[in-house]
PDB file of C-alpha atoms in Angstrom:
ATOM      1  CA  PRO A   1     123.722 111.127 171.468  1.00  0.00           C
ATOM      2  CA  LEU A   2     125.415 114.171 169.967  1.00  0.00           C
ATOM      3  CA  ASP A   3     125.948 117.330 171.984  1.00  0.00           C
ATOM      4  CA  VAL A   4     126.129 120.318 169.626  1.00  0.00           C
ATOM      5  CA  ARG A   5     128.187 122.804 171.599  1.00  0.00           C
ATOM      6  CA  THR A   6     128.518 125.567 169.017  1.00  0.00           C
ATOM      7  CA  ALA A   7     127.239 125.725 165.456  1.00  0.00           C
ATOM      8  CA  ASP A   8     125.757 127.979 162.820  1.00  0.00           C
ATOM      9  CA  ILE A   9     122.872 126.380 160.913  1.00  0.00           C
ATOM     10  CA  VAL A  10     121.396 127.923 157.760  1.00  0.00           C
ATOM     11  CA  LEU A  11     118.281 126.585 156.014  1.00  0.00           C
ATOM     12  CA  ASP A  12     117.886 127.459 152.337  1.00  0.00           C
ATOM     13  CA  GLY A  13     115.092 125.451 150.727  1.00  0.00           C
ATOM     14  CA  ASP A  14     116.254 121.814 150.593  1.00  0.00           C
ATOM     15  CA  THR A  15     119.804 122.797 151.562  1.00  0.00           C
ATOM     16  CA  VAL A  16     121.094 122.738 155.128  1.00  0.00           C
ATOM     17  CA  ARG A  17     124.457 124.338 155.948  1.00  0.00           C
ATOM     18  CA  PHE A  18     126.020 123.375 159.256  1.00  0.00           C
ATOM     19  CA  GLY A  19     129.003 124.913 161.000  1.00  0.00           C
ATOM     20  CA  PRO A  20     131.717 125.602 161.519  1.00  0.00           C
ATOM     21  CA  GLY A  21     130.737 124.024 164.781  1.00  0.00           C
ATOM     22  CA  THR A  22     131.876 121.770 167.596  1.00  0.00           C
ATOM     23  CA  ILE A  23     130.064 118.599 168.545  1.00  0.00           C
ATOM     24  CA  ALA A  24     130.711 116.307 171.495  1.00  0.00           C
ATOM     25  CA  VAL A  25     130.101 112.581 171.808  1.00  0.00           C
ATOM     26  CA  SER A  26     130.545 110.111 174.676  1.00  0.00           C
ATOM     27  CA  ASP A  27     133.282 110.783 177.237  1.00  0.00           C
ATOM     28  CA  GLY A  28     133.439 114.428 176.176  1.00  0.00           C
ATOM     29  CA  GLU A  29     135.346 113.740 172.947  1.00  0.00           C
ATOM     30  CA  THR A  30     134.835 116.494 170.398  1.00  0.00           C
ATOM     31  CA  ALA A  31     135.100 117.149 166.676  1.00  0.00           C
ATOM     32  CA  ASP A  32     134.983 120.326 164.638  1.00  0.00           C
ATOM     33  CA  VAL A  33     132.506 119.828 161.791  1.00  0.00           C
ATOM     34  CA  VAL A  34     131.334 121.833 158.792  1.00  0.00           C
ATOM     35  CA  GLY A  35     128.991 120.570 156.106  1.00  0.00           C
ATOM     36  CA  VAL A  36     126.298 121.034 153.499  1.00  0.00           C
ATOM     37  CA  TYR A  37     123.379 118.660 152.887  1.00  0.00           C
ATOM     38  CA  ASN A  38     120.647 118.775 150.252  1.00  0.00           C
ATOM     39  CA  ALA A  39     117.523 116.901 151.304  1.00  0.00           C
ATOM     40  CA  GLY A  40     116.160 116.843 147.768  1.00  0.00           C
ATOM     41  CA  THR A  41     119.106 115.210 146.005  1.00  0.00           C
ATOM     42  CA  GLY A  42     120.859 113.528 148.954  1.00  0.00           C
ATOM     43  CA  ALA A  43     124.083 115.340 148.079  1.00  0.00           C
ATOM     44  CA  ALA A  44     126.414 116.007 151.013  1.00  0.00           C
ATOM     45  CA  ASP A  45     129.794 117.581 151.692  1.00  0.00           C
ATOM     46  CA  VAL A  46     130.995 117.106 155.271  1.00  0.00           C
ATOM     47  CA  GLN A  47     134.378 117.726 156.887  1.00  0.00           C
ATOM     48  CA  GLY A  48     135.412 116.747 160.397  1.00  0.00           C
ATOM     49  CA  THR A  49     138.569 117.198 162.459  1.00  0.00           C
ATOM     50  CA  THR A  50     139.380 115.851 165.907  1.00  0.00           C
ATOM     51  CA  SER A  51     142.343 115.698 168.260  1.00  0.00           C
ATOM     52  CA  GLY A  52     141.139 112.361 169.630  1.00  0.00           C
ATOM     53  CA  MET A  53     137.995 110.239 169.301  1.00  0.00           C
ATOM     54  CA  LYS A  54     137.013 106.585 169.587  1.00  0.00           C
ATOM     55  CA  VAL A  55     136.673 104.822 166.231  1.00  0.00           C
ATOM     56  CA  ALA A  56     133.282 103.514 167.381  1.00  0.00           C
ATOM     57  CA  GLU A  57     131.887 107.010 166.792  1.00  0.00           C
ATOM     58  CA  LEU A  58     132.651 106.693 163.080  1.00  0.00           C
ATOM     59  CA  ARG A  59     131.552 103.095 162.536  1.00  0.00           C
ATOM     60  CA  THR A  60     128.858 102.486 159.938  1.00  0.00           C
ATOM     61  CA  GLY A  61     125.512 102.011 161.610  1.00  0.00           C
ATOM     62  CA  SER A  62     125.948 104.691 164.226  1.00  0.00           C
ATOM     63  CA  GLY A  63     127.240 107.324 161.816  1.00  0.00           C
ATOM     64  CA  SER A  64     127.117 109.524 164.861  1.00  0.00           C
ATOM     65  CA  VAL A  65     129.664 112.107 163.810  1.00  0.00           C
ATOM     66  CA  LEU A  66     129.929 112.336 160.034  1.00  0.00           C
ATOM     67  CA  GLY A  67     126.900 110.251 159.167  1.00  0.00           C
ATOM     68  CA  ALA A  68     128.087 108.489 156.010  1.00  0.00           C
ATOM     69  CA  GLY A  69     129.271 105.148 154.616  1.00  0.00           C
ATOM     70  CA  GLU A  70     132.236 102.933 155.323  1.00  0.00           C
ATOM     71  CA  ILE A  71     135.593 104.499 156.151  1.00  0.00           C
ATOM     72  CA  PRO A  72     138.556 102.320 155.075  1.00  0.00           C
ATOM     73  CA  LEU A  73     140.338 100.684 158.054  1.00  0.00           C
ATOM     74  CA  ILE A  74     138.051 102.410 160.582  1.00  0.00           C
ATOM     75  CA  GLU A  75     135.209 100.107 159.567  1.00  0.00           C
ATOM     76  CA  ALA A  76     137.370  97.050 160.349  1.00  0.00           C
ATOM     77  CA  CYS A  77     138.421  98.271 163.809  1.00  0.00           C
ATOM     78  CA  ARG A  78     136.644  96.990 166.870  1.00  0.00           C
ATOM     79  CA  GLN A  79     138.361  99.455 169.181  1.00  0.00           C
ATOM     80  CA  GLY A  80     140.928 102.236 169.087  1.00  0.00           C
ATOM     81  CA  THR A  81     141.153 106.009 168.755  1.00  0.00           C
ATOM     82  CA  TRP A  82     141.809 108.286 165.796  1.00  0.00           C
ATOM     83  CA  ARG A  83     142.897 111.854 165.358  1.00  0.00           C
ATOM     84  CA  GLY A  84     143.127 113.912 162.201  1.00  0.00           C
ATOM     85  CA  SER A  85     140.670 114.994 159.527  1.00  0.00           C
ATOM     86  CA  LEU A  86     138.132 113.326 157.254  1.00  0.00           C
ATOM     87  CA  HIS A  87     136.126 114.650 154.319  1.00  0.00           C
ATOM     88  CA  TYR A  88     133.024 112.981 152.891  1.00  0.00           C
ATOM     89  CA  VAL A  89     131.435 113.981 149.572  1.00  0.00           C
ATOM     90  CA  ARG A  90     128.277 112.386 148.169  1.00  0.00           C
ATOM     91  CA  ASP A  91     126.702 113.353 144.864  1.00  0.00           C
ATOM     92  CA  GLY A  92     123.314 111.681 144.885  1.00  0.00           C
ATOM     93  CA  SER A  93     123.776 108.002 145.774  1.00  0.00           C
ATOM     94  CA  GLU A  94     127.558 107.861 145.323  1.00  0.00           C
ATOM     95  CA  GLY A  95     129.843 108.887 148.167  1.00  0.00           C
ATOM     96  CA  ALA A  96     133.568 108.852 148.895  1.00  0.00           C
ATOM     97  CA  TRP A  97     135.887 109.553 151.804  1.00  0.00           C
ATOM     98  CA  SER A  98     139.224 111.338 151.818  1.00  0.00           C
ATOM     99  CA  GLY A  99     141.522 112.537 154.576  1.00  0.00           C
ATOM    100  CA  ALA A 100     144.464 111.720 156.789  1.00  0.00           C
ATOM    101  CA  PHE A 101     144.471 110.465 160.352  1.00  0.00           C
ATOM    102  CA  GLU A 102     146.462 108.566 162.957  1.00  0.00           C
ATOM    103  CA  LEU A 103     145.065 105.360 164.450  1.00  0.00           C
ATOM    104  CA  ARG A 104     146.141 104.152 167.905  1.00  0.00           C
ATOM    105  CA  ASN A 105     145.344 101.104 170.022  1.00  0.00           C
ATOM    106  CA  GLY A 106     143.239  99.502 167.301  1.00  0.00           C
ATOM    107  CA  ARG A 107     141.982  95.928 167.262  1.00  0.00           C
ATOM    108  CA  ILE A 108     141.124  94.247 163.950  1.00  0.00           C
ATOM    109  CA  GLU A 109     139.708  90.739 163.535  1.00  0.00           C
ATOM    110  CA  LEU A 110     141.258  89.084 160.458  1.00  0.00           C
ATOM    111  CA  ASP A 111     140.047  85.823 158.962  1.00  0.00           C
ATOM    112  CA  GLY A 112     142.804  83.223 158.959  1.00  0.00           C
ATOM    113  CA  LEU A 113     144.450  84.318 162.219  1.00  0.00           C
ATOM    114  CA  MET A 114     143.993  82.814 165.670  1.00  0.00           C
ATOM    115  CA  GLU A 115     144.232  86.187 167.410  1.00  0.00           C
ATOM    116  CA  PRO A 116     143.224  89.749 166.504  1.00  0.00           C
ATOM    117  CA  LEU A 117     145.667  92.184 164.948  1.00  0.00           C
ATOM    118  CA  ARG A 118     146.575  94.866 167.455  1.00  0.00           C
ATOM    119  CA  VAL A 119     147.534  98.235 165.977  1.00  0.00           C
ATOM    120  CA  VAL A 120     149.779 100.208 168.332  1.00  0.00           C
ATOM    121  CA  SER A 121     149.903 103.135 165.890  1.00  0.00           C
ATOM    122  CA  ALA A 122     149.522 103.803 162.173  1.00  0.00           C
ATOM    123  CA  ASN A 123     149.261 106.757 159.791  1.00  0.00           C
ATOM    124  CA  VAL A 124     146.414 106.465 157.308  1.00  0.00           C
ATOM    125  CA  GLU A 125     145.600 108.404 154.132  1.00  0.00           C
ATOM    126  CA  VAL A 126     142.346 107.848 152.256  1.00  0.00           C
ATOM    127  CA  ASP A 127     141.294 109.178 148.848  1.00  0.00           C
ATOM    128  CA  GLY A 128     138.163 107.412 147.638  1.00  0.00           C
ATOM    129  CA  PRO A 129     139.095 103.760 146.968  1.00  0.00           C
ATOM    130  CA  ARG A 130     142.805 104.466 147.470  1.00  0.00           C
ATOM    131  CA  VAL A 131     144.183 103.666 150.918  1.00  0.00           C
ATOM    132  CA  SER A 132     147.744 104.138 152.175  1.00  0.00           C
ATOM    133  CA  ILE A 133     148.891 102.993 155.620  1.00  0.00           C
ATOM    134  CA  THR A 134     152.424 103.866 156.729  1.00  0.00           C
ATOM    135  CA  GLN A 135     154.474 103.500 159.917  1.00  0.00           C
ATOM    136  CA  LEU A 136     152.168 100.747 161.131  1.00  0.00           C
ATOM    137  CA  LYS A 137     153.393  99.227 164.383  1.00  0.00           C
ATOM    138  CA  GLY A 138     151.505  96.319 165.830  1.00  0.00           C
ATOM    139  CA  HIS A 139     151.432  92.727 166.953  1.00  0.00           C
ATOM    140  CA  VAL A 140     149.408  89.556 166.609  1.00  0.00           C
ATOM    141  CA  GLY A 141     149.711  87.557 169.800  1.00  0.00           C
ATOM    142  CA  THR A 142     153.400  87.656 170.732  1.00  0.00           C
ATOM    143  CA  VAL A 143     154.564  88.400 167.173  1.00  0.00           C
ATOM    144  CA  ALA A 144     155.425  92.102 166.735  1.00  0.00           C
ATOM    145  CA  PHE A 145     155.733  93.655 163.293  1.00  0.00           C
ATOM    146  CA  HIS A 146     156.130  96.852 161.265  1.00  0.00           C
ATOM    147  CA  ALA A 147     154.205  97.272 158.019  1.00  0.00           C
ATOM    148  CA  GLU A 148     153.167  99.486 155.146  1.00  0.00           C
ATOM    149  CA  TYR A 149     150.046  98.879 153.065  1.00  0.00           C
ATOM    150  CA  ARG A 150     148.728 100.433 149.866  1.00  0.00           C
ATOM    151  CA  HIS A 151     145.629  99.730 147.793  1.00  0.00           C
ATOM    152  CA  ASP A 152     145.222 101.976 144.758  1.00  0.00           C
ATOM    153  CA  ARG A 153     142.116 100.720 142.987  1.00  0.00           C
ATOM    154  CA  PRO A 154     139.380  98.065 143.184  1.00  0.00           C
ATOM    155  CA  GLY A 155     140.181  94.875 141.315  1.00  0.00           C
ATOM    156  CA  ARG A 156     143.943  95.305 141.690  1.00  0.00           C
ATOM    157  CA  PRO A 157     146.062  93.550 144.339  1.00  0.00           C
ATOM    158  CA  ALA A 158     146.966  95.542 147.414  1.00  0.00           C
ATOM    159  CA  ARG A 159     150.647  95.935 148.255  1.00  0.00           C
ATOM    160  CA  LEU A 160     151.920  94.958 151.682  1.00  0.00           C
ATOM    161  CA  LYS A 161     155.427  95.407 153.059  1.00  0.00           C
ATOM    162  CA  LEU A 162     155.823  93.441 156.283  1.00  0.00           C
ATOM    163  CA  GLU A 163     158.809  93.344 158.632  1.00  0.00           C
ATOM    164  CA  ILE A 164     158.961  90.937 161.583  1.00  0.00           C
ATOM    165  CA  PRO A 165     162.142  91.589 163.596  1.00  0.00           C
ATOM    166  CA  GLU A 166     161.957  88.278 165.455  1.00  0.00           C
ATOM    167  CA  ALA A 167     159.466  85.452 165.745  1.00  0.00           C
ATOM    168  CA  ASP A 168     159.307  81.865 166.897  1.00  0.00           C
ATOM    169  CA  ILE A 169     158.313  79.470 164.092  1.00  0.00           C
ATOM    170  CA  ALA A 170     155.983  77.568 166.400  1.00  0.00           C
ATOM    171  CA  ALA A 171     154.251  80.814 167.387  1.00  0.00           C
ATOM    172  CA  LEU A 172     153.773  81.763 163.724  1.00  0.00           C
ATOM    173  CA  GLU A 173     152.341  78.358 162.901  1.00  0.00           C
ATOM    174  CA  GLU A 174     149.865  78.606 165.752  1.00  0.00           C
ATOM    175  CA  LEU A 175     148.734  82.072 164.648  1.00  0.00           C
ATOM    176  CA  PHE A 176     148.061  80.854 161.093  1.00  0.00           C
ATOM    177  CA  LEU A 177     146.345  77.570 162.055  1.00  0.00           C
ATOM    178  CA  PRO A 178     142.940  78.674 160.683  1.00  0.00           C
ATOM    179  CA  THR A 179     144.614  79.165 157.299  1.00  0.00           C
ATOM    180  CA  LEU A 180     146.920  76.153 157.375  1.00  0.00           C
ATOM    181  CA  ARG A 181     144.395  73.629 158.696  1.00  0.00           C
ATOM    182  CA  ARG A 182     141.056  74.325 157.087  1.00  0.00           C
ATOM    183  CA  ASP A 183     138.389  71.853 158.181  1.00  0.00           C
ATOM    184  CA  ALA A 184     136.942  70.606 154.923  1.00  0.00           C
ATOM    185  CA  GLY A 185     135.012  67.617 156.242  1.00  0.00           C
ATOM    186  CA  LEU A 186     135.487  63.852 156.426  1.00  0.00           C
ATOM    187  CA  LEU A 187     135.996  63.252 152.680  1.00  0.00           C
ATOM    188  CA  ALA A 188     138.872  65.729 152.479  1.00  0.00           C
ATOM    189  CA  ARG A 189     140.549  64.218 155.527  1.00  0.00           C
ATOM    190  CA  PHE A 190     140.704  60.869 153.751  1.00  0.00           C
ATOM    191  CA  HIS A 191     141.934  62.588 150.563  1.00  0.00           C
ATOM    192  CA  LEU A 192     138.680  61.799 148.773  1.00  0.00           C
ATOM    193  CA  ARG A 193     137.999  65.471 148.100  1.00  0.00           C
ATOM    194  CA  ARG A 194     140.217  68.521 147.857  1.00  0.00           C
ATOM    195  CA  PRO A 195     139.903  71.004 150.744  1.00  0.00           C
ATOM    196  CA  GLN A 196     137.591  73.879 149.885  1.00  0.00           C
ATOM    197  CA  THR A 197     139.084  77.382 149.792  1.00  0.00           C
ATOM    198  CA  PRO A 198     137.098  79.688 152.110  1.00  0.00           C
ATOM    199  CA  GLU A 199     135.455  82.749 150.572  1.00  0.00           C
ATOM    200  CA  TRP A 200     137.601  85.202 152.553  1.00  0.00           C
ATOM    201  CA  LEU A 201     140.764  83.639 151.117  1.00  0.00           C
ATOM    202  CA  LYS A 202     139.388  83.679 147.560  1.00  0.00           C
ATOM    203  CA  THR A 203     138.804  87.425 147.729  1.00  0.00           C
ATOM    204  CA  ARG A 204     142.048  88.362 149.503  1.00  0.00           C
ATOM    205  CA  SER A 205     144.486  89.767 146.921  1.00  0.00           C
ATOM    206  CA  VAL A 206     147.796  91.059 148.294  1.00  0.00           C
ATOM    207  CA  ASP A 207     151.281  91.283 146.798  1.00  0.00           C
TER     208      ASP A 207
END
């Protein structure tokens, strides 16, 4: 549940203006929030800033802090903390996020890998469908890496720059076993049918 510590709330017909105010969630984590919501049209304009909060508080479904749709990268994380600012604007049924934040101690489950991707730290900028991730430090199993990622628009390949200082070939092969050895059934094993490409691999587009 949310704990509204300080806030100004103004009601003007269908419009609700909230903040500036401070809200607290589990473990005493806080965010400074200001926003406008129109109950008649569904339009919203919400801004939030925090010095440290669990990503679970921003996951779709709970919507416990900013109460809106998917946030790039945050939605994929199963744990971790973020700090920075986010801005959500919705005009009727369409909404978009923007902002900049730092992610630490994140865990992301990726199809095609034996183990989850662990994000030690990363800087993230979001502007609608555009996502930029820089200074990403992380590891998958025992394989450490540095990376940068950019996705500018839907329908276009994302760009990934990956640097692995050192890795054992056997360890890499084991990590990618779900991708390298797709179980396509008995017919494929006897070369009577080509292995089927999984849906997640069909939709993954990265340069």
